[in-house]
Amino acid sequence: MLEVNNLAVDFFLQGHPVPALIDVSFAVQPGETVALVGESGSGKSVTSQAIMGILPSNAKICGGEIWFNNPESGQLLDIAALDPDSAQIRQIRGGAISIIFQEPMTSLSPVHTIGDQISEALFLHRDASQQEGLKLTETMLQHVGFPHPSRAMKMYPFELSGGLRQRAMIAMAMICHPSLMIADEPTTALDVTIQARILKLIRELQAELGMAMLLITHDLGVVANMADRVVVMYHGRVMEAGPLRELFTNPQHDYLKALMHAVPRFDLEPGERLVPVREIHSETGALLKKTPREEGVDAHEPLLKVNDLSKTYRLHGGGWLKSESHDLLAVDSVSFEVERGECFGLVGESGCGKTTLSKIIMRAITPDRGEIIYHDGSRAIDVRTLEGDDLLAFRRKMQFIFQDPYSALNPRMTVFDILREPLVVHDLGDMDYQREMATELMRLVGLDPRFLSRYPHSFSGGQRQRIGIARALALQPDLIICDEPVSALDVSIQAQVLNLLKDLQQELGLTVVFISHNLAVIHYIANRIAVMCAGRMVELAPRDKLFENPVHPYTRALLSAVPHPELSQPLSFEAITEGAASDPARWSFPFTIDGSAATEFMALGDGHFVRVAAGSSPADVAA
């Protein structure tokens, strides 16, 4: 169906060619899934843009061919030789070949509804009436797992979570039933259960439509469960290619072996570290050092206590009258403690309330009820009562690392200004001190201090995330909340950042609350783990206890949906039910939760707790 021969693409920067692809060759057969694997910057996305005819204006195909056998017209076309603006390639693009982009927020129009954007592709390429097209669009939204497809048709992208926006992108790509779908990191931003459902859906559509897929990903677990053949890229070249089983059981190239060692796995030995392709060399200077504990500090006193936190949002339906308004309980009676020096993991699906909870703790959102007690070593601080100067002083003790490093950094500020800003806000030191601190922070996260004069756009995703970590450490806080800090990074960069966070925790005596939907990442970095679903904490346990003996059906579903980078542990697509694990009303007794029934946290011993219906016994849980 698709044959790429000796493809070469150059980017012209200030008139000088910079090679992005060099002699790239591979083929995709009808109905086959070919995985394109490699780090950020290896040329995977440029390859997909060349196939779609959507290369940037400063890029040019300098050699090679892209042969596409169009099943709709029966023509064999060289896409590389076509004018990207011609009617011929516009008919192919979106109709015969479609693409799912990695970042859904920048790929969706903020001023059009989800229904309009998905149906647009259908009306451009298929002969369908308005009523029929909207009905097909609603059916496709249901296919990709939207809980309320008819309501979603009238919603705008900013009203959806990251996971739902990605599902809207997938629906848009599939609405015309293309012959070849290019999936550029289609499940990177999705939690494991939704990812498993999307992968299952793609497989079903492939079987039904005979659709071929070019899967671009850095997740070797997804590759092991989806691909027929694998093409490994590095610096614009194909390093190794072949059938899935051969490459996974007997990798030949050192680069592929290095990628496999960088993946977080559940079978890591205690103390074993991930091995990134390139290590970060972190240096701690004189200004950044482990904070000395004050005398009289009670080591047994938790650093943070959260008790009975709840937050409700008022959601409005479509239409001018907002007649479909209803309440959404985003955080429901959540309680937990974070010990000094530990890494506390918070895991759950998109929309379960993890980020809302973290923003409540940071005082960015006001809860409806509950208390947040922070013990700084000498006194207990009621965070909810802080105002003015007291609140400003408290901000130094707790900092936040955001999920998307690009949108979290001001594009108009240099790295020096970004790292200096917290010091300016809190009036710490003069310019010489601030410059010395910014230099130390750069070395701490393994970046060259000479880059301080650069802007965020000149850094890679992993480097931008390290700048975000450096900014969070500028005030030398005791507690850092990490909100999905590695979800958008490829495996080798992810390994770098995770190792860096572990090292910083030890060197600086940090306490970390780590939020993620990736259970393998949580297993690697966290000491204790809390599982959230539908706004409630359903299970809490030390890491080893949780993974050896998951009790709650939702925790078990999360674990069963994790794609392992091992051919011996395939994902059971048949066992993945359509959202049953995420619906408290469909859990069996004693875990059933409805709006009115009382629940309690049952202690199972050794710090292991599970939420059950009030009055349940340990025998009920065991059964």
Coordinates of N, CA, C and O in Angstrom, one line a residue, residues 280-372:
I280 N 22.2 12.2 32.4 CA 22.3 13.6 32.8 C 23.3 13.7 33.9 O 23.3 12.9 34.9
H281 N 24.3 14.6 33.8 CA 25.3 14.8 34.8 C 24.9 16.0 35.7 O 25.0 17.1 35.3
S282 N 24.3 15.7 36.9 CA 23.8 16.7 37.7 C 24.8 17.1 38.8 O 25.5 16.3 39.3
E283 N 24.9 18.4 39.0 CA 25.8 19.0 40.0 C 25.1 19.8 41.0 O 24.3 20.7 40.6
T284 N 25.3 19.6 42.3 CA 24.8 20.4 43.4 C 25.8 21.4 43.8 O 26.9 21.0 44.2
G285 N 25.4 22.7 43.8 CA 26.3 23.8 44.2 C 26.2 24.2 45.6 O 25.5 23.5 46.4
A286 N 26.9 25.3 46.0 CA 26.9 25.7 47.4 C 25.6 26.3 47.8 O 25.2 26.2 49.0
L287 N 24.8 26.9 46.9 CA 23.5 27.5 47.3 C 22.4 26.5 47.4 O 21.5 26.7 48.2
L288 N 22.5 25.4 46.7 CA 21.5 24.4 46.7 C 22.0 23.2 47.5 O 22.9 22.5 47.1
K289 N 21.4 23.0 48.7 CA 21.9 21.9 49.5 C 20.7 21.4 50.3 O 19.7 22.0 50.4
K290 N 20.9 20.2 50.9 CA 19.8 19.6 51.7 C 19.5 20.5 52.8 O 20.4 21.0 53.6
T291 N 18.2 20.8 53.0 CA 17.8 21.7 54.0 C 18.0 21.1 55.4 O 17.5 20.0 55.7
P292 N 18.7 21.8 56.3 CA 18.9 21.3 57.7 C 17.6 21.3 58.4 O 16.8 22.3 58.4
R293 N 17.3 20.2 59.1 CA 16.0 20.1 59.9 C 16.2 20.8 61.2 O 17.2 20.7 61.9
E294 N 15.1 21.6 61.5 CA 15.2 22.3 62.8 C 15.1 21.4 64.0 O 14.6 20.3 63.9
E295 N 15.7 21.9 65.1 CA 15.7 21.1 66.3 C 14.3 21.0 66.8 O 13.5 21.9 66.7
G296 N 14.0 19.8 67.4 CA 12.7 19.6 68.0 C 11.7 19.2 67.0 O 10.5 19.1 67.3
V297 N 12.1 18.9 65.7 CA 11.1 18.4 64.7 C 10.7 17.0 65.0 O 11.6 16.1 65.3
D298 N 9.4 16.8 65.0 CA 8.9 15.4 65.2 C 9.0 14.6 63.9 O 8.3 14.9 63.0
A299 N 10.0 13.7 63.8 CA 10.2 12.9 62.6 C 9.0 12.1 62.2 O 8.8 11.7 61.1
H300 N 8.1 11.8 63.2 CA 6.9 11.0 62.9 C 5.7 11.8 62.5 O 4.7 11.3 62.1
E301 N 5.9 13.2 62.5 CA 4.8 14.0 62.1 C 4.8 14.1 60.6 O 5.8 14.5 60.0
P302 N 3.7 13.8 59.9 CA 3.6 13.9 58.4 C 3.8 15.3 58.0 O 3.4 16.3 58.7
L303 N 4.5 15.5 56.8 CA 4.7 16.8 56.3 C 3.4 17.5 55.9 O 3.1 18.7 56.0
L304 N 2.5 16.6 55.3 CA 1.2 17.1 54.7 C 0.1 16.2 55.2 O 0.2 14.9 55.0
K305 N -1.0 16.7 55.7 CA -2.2 16.0 56.0 C -3.4 16.6 55.2 O -3.6 17.8 55.3
V306 N -4.1 15.7 54.5 CA -5.3 16.2 53.7 C -6.4 15.4 54.3 O -6.4 14.2 54.4
N307 N -7.5 16.1 54.7 CA -8.6 15.5 55.4 C -9.9 15.9 54.8 O -10.3 17.1 54.8
D308 N -10.7 14.9 54.2 CA -12.0 15.1 53.8 C -12.2 16.3 52.8 O -13.1 17.0 52.8
L309 N -11.3 16.3 51.8 CA -11.4 17.4 50.8 C -12.4 17.0 49.7 O -12.5 15.9 49.2
S310 N -13.3 18.0 49.4 CA -14.3 17.8 48.4 C -14.4 19.1 47.5 O -14.2 20.2 48.0
K311 N -14.7 18.9 46.2 CA -14.8 20.0 45.3 C -15.9 19.7 44.3 O -15.8 18.6 43.6
T312 N -16.9 20.5 44.1 CA -18.0 20.3 43.1 C -17.9 21.4 42.1 O -17.8 22.6 42.4
Y313 N -18.0 21.1 40.8 CA -18.1 22.1 39.7 C -19.6 22.0 39.2 O -20.2 21.0 39.1
R314 N -20.0 23.2 38.7 CA -21.3 23.3 38.1 C -21.0 23.3 36.6 O -20.4 24.2 36.0
L315 N -21.5 22.3 35.9 CA -21.3 22.2 34.4 C -22.6 22.6 33.7 O -23.7 22.3 34.1
H316 N -22.4 23.3 32.6 CA -23.6 23.8 31.8 C -23.6 23.1 30.5 O -22.6 22.8 29.9
G317 N -24.9 22.8 30.1 CA -25.1 22.1 28.9 C -25.1 23.0 27.7 O -24.8 24.2 27.8
G318 N -25.4 22.5 26.5 CA -25.4 23.4 25.3 C -26.7 24.2 25.3 O -27.6 24.1 26.0
G319 N -26.7 25.2 24.3 CA -27.8 26.0 24.1 C -27.7 27.3 24.9 O -27.0 27.5 25.9
W320 N -28.5 28.3 24.5 CA -28.5 29.7 25.1 C -29.0 29.7 26.5 O -28.6 30.4 27.4
L321 N -30.0 28.8 26.8 CA -30.6 28.8 28.1 C -29.9 28.0 29.2 O -30.2 28.1 30.4
K322 N -28.8 27.3 28.8 CA -28.0 26.5 29.7 C -28.9 25.6 30.6 O -28.8 25.4 31.8
S323 N -29.9 25.0 29.9 CA -30.9 24.2 30.6 C -30.4 22.9 31.1 O -31.1 22.3 32.0
E324 N -29.3 22.4 30.6 CA -28.8 21.1 31.0 C -27.8 21.1 32.1 O -26.9 20.3 32.2
S325 N -27.8 22.1 32.9 CA -26.8 22.3 34.0 C -26.8 21.1 35.0 O -27.9 20.7 35.3
H326 N -25.7 20.7 35.4 CA -25.6 19.7 36.5 C -24.3 19.8 37.2 O -23.4 20.5 36.8
D327 N -24.3 19.2 38.4 CA -23.1 19.2 39.3 C -22.2 18.1 39.0 O -22.7 16.9 38.8
L328 N -20.9 18.3 39.0 CA -19.9 17.3 38.9 C -19.0 17.3 40.2 O -18.4 18.3 40.5
L329 N -19.0 16.2 40.9 CA -18.2 16.0 42.1 C -16.8 15.6 41.7 O -16.6 14.4 41.4
A330 N -15.9 16.6 41.5 CA -14.6 16.3 41.0 C -13.7 15.6 42.0 O -12.9 14.8 41.7
V331 N -13.8 16.1 43.3 CA -13.0 15.5 44.4 C -14.0 15.2 45.5 O -14.7 16.1 46.0
D332 N -14.0 14.0 46.0 CA -15.1 13.5 46.9 C -14.4 12.9 48.2 O -14.0 11.8 48.2
S333 N -14.4 13.7 49.2 CA -14.0 13.2 50.6 C -12.6 12.5 50.5 O -12.5 11.4 51.0
V334 N -11.6 13.2 50.0 CA -10.3 12.6 49.9 C -9.5 12.9 51.1 O -9.4 14.1 51.5
S335 N -8.8 11.9 51.7 CA -8.0 12.0 52.9 C -6.7 11.2 52.7 O -6.8 10.1 52.2
F336 N -5.5 11.8 53.0 CA -4.3 11.0 53.0 C -3.2 11.8 53.7 O -3.4 13.0 54.0
E337 N -2.1 11.2 54.0 CA -0.9 11.9 54.6 C 0.3 11.6 53.7 O 0.4 10.6 53.1
V338 N 1.2 12.6 53.7 CA 2.5 12.5 53.0 C 3.6 12.6 54.0 O 3.7 13.6 54.7
E339 N 4.4 11.5 54.2 CA 5.5 11.6 55.1 C 6.7 12.4 54.6 O 6.9 12.5 53.4
R340 N 7.5 12.9 55.5 CA 8.7 13.6 55.1 C 9.7 12.7 54.3 O 9.9 11.6 54.7
G341 N 10.1 13.3 53.2 CA 11.2 12.6 52.4 C 10.7 11.5 51.5 O 11.5 10.9 50.8
E342 N 9.4 11.2 51.5 CA 8.9 10.1 50.7 C 8.4 10.7 49.3 O 8.2 11.9 49.2
C343 N 8.2 9.8 48.4 CA 7.6 10.1 47.1 C 6.2 9.4 47.1 O 6.1 8.2 47.1
F344 N 5.2 10.2 47.2 CA 3.8 9.7 47.3 C 3.2 9.7 45.9 O 3.1 10.8 45.3
G345 N 2.8 8.6 45.4 CA 2.2 8.5 44.0 C 0.7 8.6 44.0 O 0.1 8.0 44.9
L346 N 0.2 9.3 43.1 CA -1.2 9.5 42.9 C -1.6 9.1 41.5 O -1.1 9.7 40.5
V347 N -2.3 8.0 41.3 CA -2.6 7.4 40.0 C -4.0 7.3 39.7 O -4.8 7.0 40.6
G348 N -4.4 7.4 38.4 CA -5.8 7.3 38.0 C -6.0 7.8 36.6 O -5.1 8.3 36.0
E349 N -7.2 7.6 36.1 CA -7.5 8.0 34.7 C -7.7 9.5 34.6 O -7.8 10.2 35.6
S350 N -7.7 10.0 33.4 CA -8.0 11.4 33.1 C -9.4 11.7 33.6 O -10.3 10.9 33.4
G351 N -9.5 12.8 34.3 CA -10.8 13.2 34.8 C -11.1 12.6 36.2 O -12.3 12.8 36.7
C352 N -10.2 11.9 36.8 CA -10.5 11.3 38.1 C -10.3 12.2 39.3 O -10.7 11.9 40.4
G353 N -9.8 13.4 39.0 CA -9.6 14.4 40.1 C -8.2 14.6 40.6 O -8.0 15.4 41.5
K354 N -7.2 14.0 40.0 CA -5.8 14.1 40.4 C -5.3 15.5 40.4 O -4.8 16.1 41.4
T355 N -5.4 16.2 39.2 CA -4.9 17.5 39.1 C -5.7 18.5 39.9 O -5.2 19.4 40.5
T356 N -7.1 18.3 40.0 CA -7.9 19.2 40.8 C -7.4 19.1 42.2 O -7.3 20.2 42.9
L357 N -7.2 17.9 42.7 CA -6.7 17.7 44.1 C -5.4 18.4 44.3 O -5.2 19.1 45.3
S358 N -4.5 18.3 43.4 CA -3.2 19.0 43.5 C -3.3 20.5 43.6 O -2.6 21.2 44.3
K359 N -4.2 21.0 42.8 CA -4.4 22.5 42.7 C -5.0 23.0 44.0 O -4.8 24.1 44.5
I360 N -5.9 22.1 44.6 CA -6.5 22.5 45.9 C -5.4 22.6 47.0 O -5.4 23.5 47.8
I361 N -4.5 21.6 47.0 CA -3.4 21.5 48.0 C -2.5 22.8 47.8 O -2.1 23.4 48.8
M362 N -2.3 23.2 46.6 CA -1.5 24.4 46.3 C -2.2 25.7 46.5 O -1.7 26.8 46.4
R363 N -3.5 25.7 46.9 CA -4.4 26.8 47.0 C -4.6 27.6 45.7 O -4.9 28.8 45.7
A364 N -4.6 26.9 44.6 CA -4.9 27.5 43.3 C -6.4 27.3 43.1 O -7.0 28.1 42.3
I365 N -7.1 26.4 43.8 CA -8.5 26.2 43.8 C -9.0 26.1 45.2 O -8.3 25.5 46.1
T366 N -10.2 26.6 45.5 CA -10.7 26.6 46.8 C -11.7 25.4 46.9 O -12.7 25.3 46.1
P367 N -11.5 24.5 47.9 CA -12.4 23.3 48.0 C -13.7 23.7 48.7 O -13.8 24.8 49.3
D368 N -14.7 22.9 48.5 CA -16.0 23.1 49.2 C -15.9 22.9 50.7 O -16.5 23.6 51.5
R369 N -15.1 21.9 51.0 CA -14.9 21.5 52.5 C -13.6 20.7 52.6 O -13.0 20.3 51.6
G370 N -13.2 20.5 53.9 CA -12.0 19.8 54.1 C -10.9 20.6 54.6 O -11.0 21.9 54.7
E371 N -9.8 20.0 55.1 CA -8.7 20.8 55.6 C -7.4 20.2 55.1 O -7.2 19.1 54.7
I372 N -6.4 21.2 55.0 CA -5.0 20.9 54.5 C -4.1 21.4 55.6 O -4.0 22.6 55.8

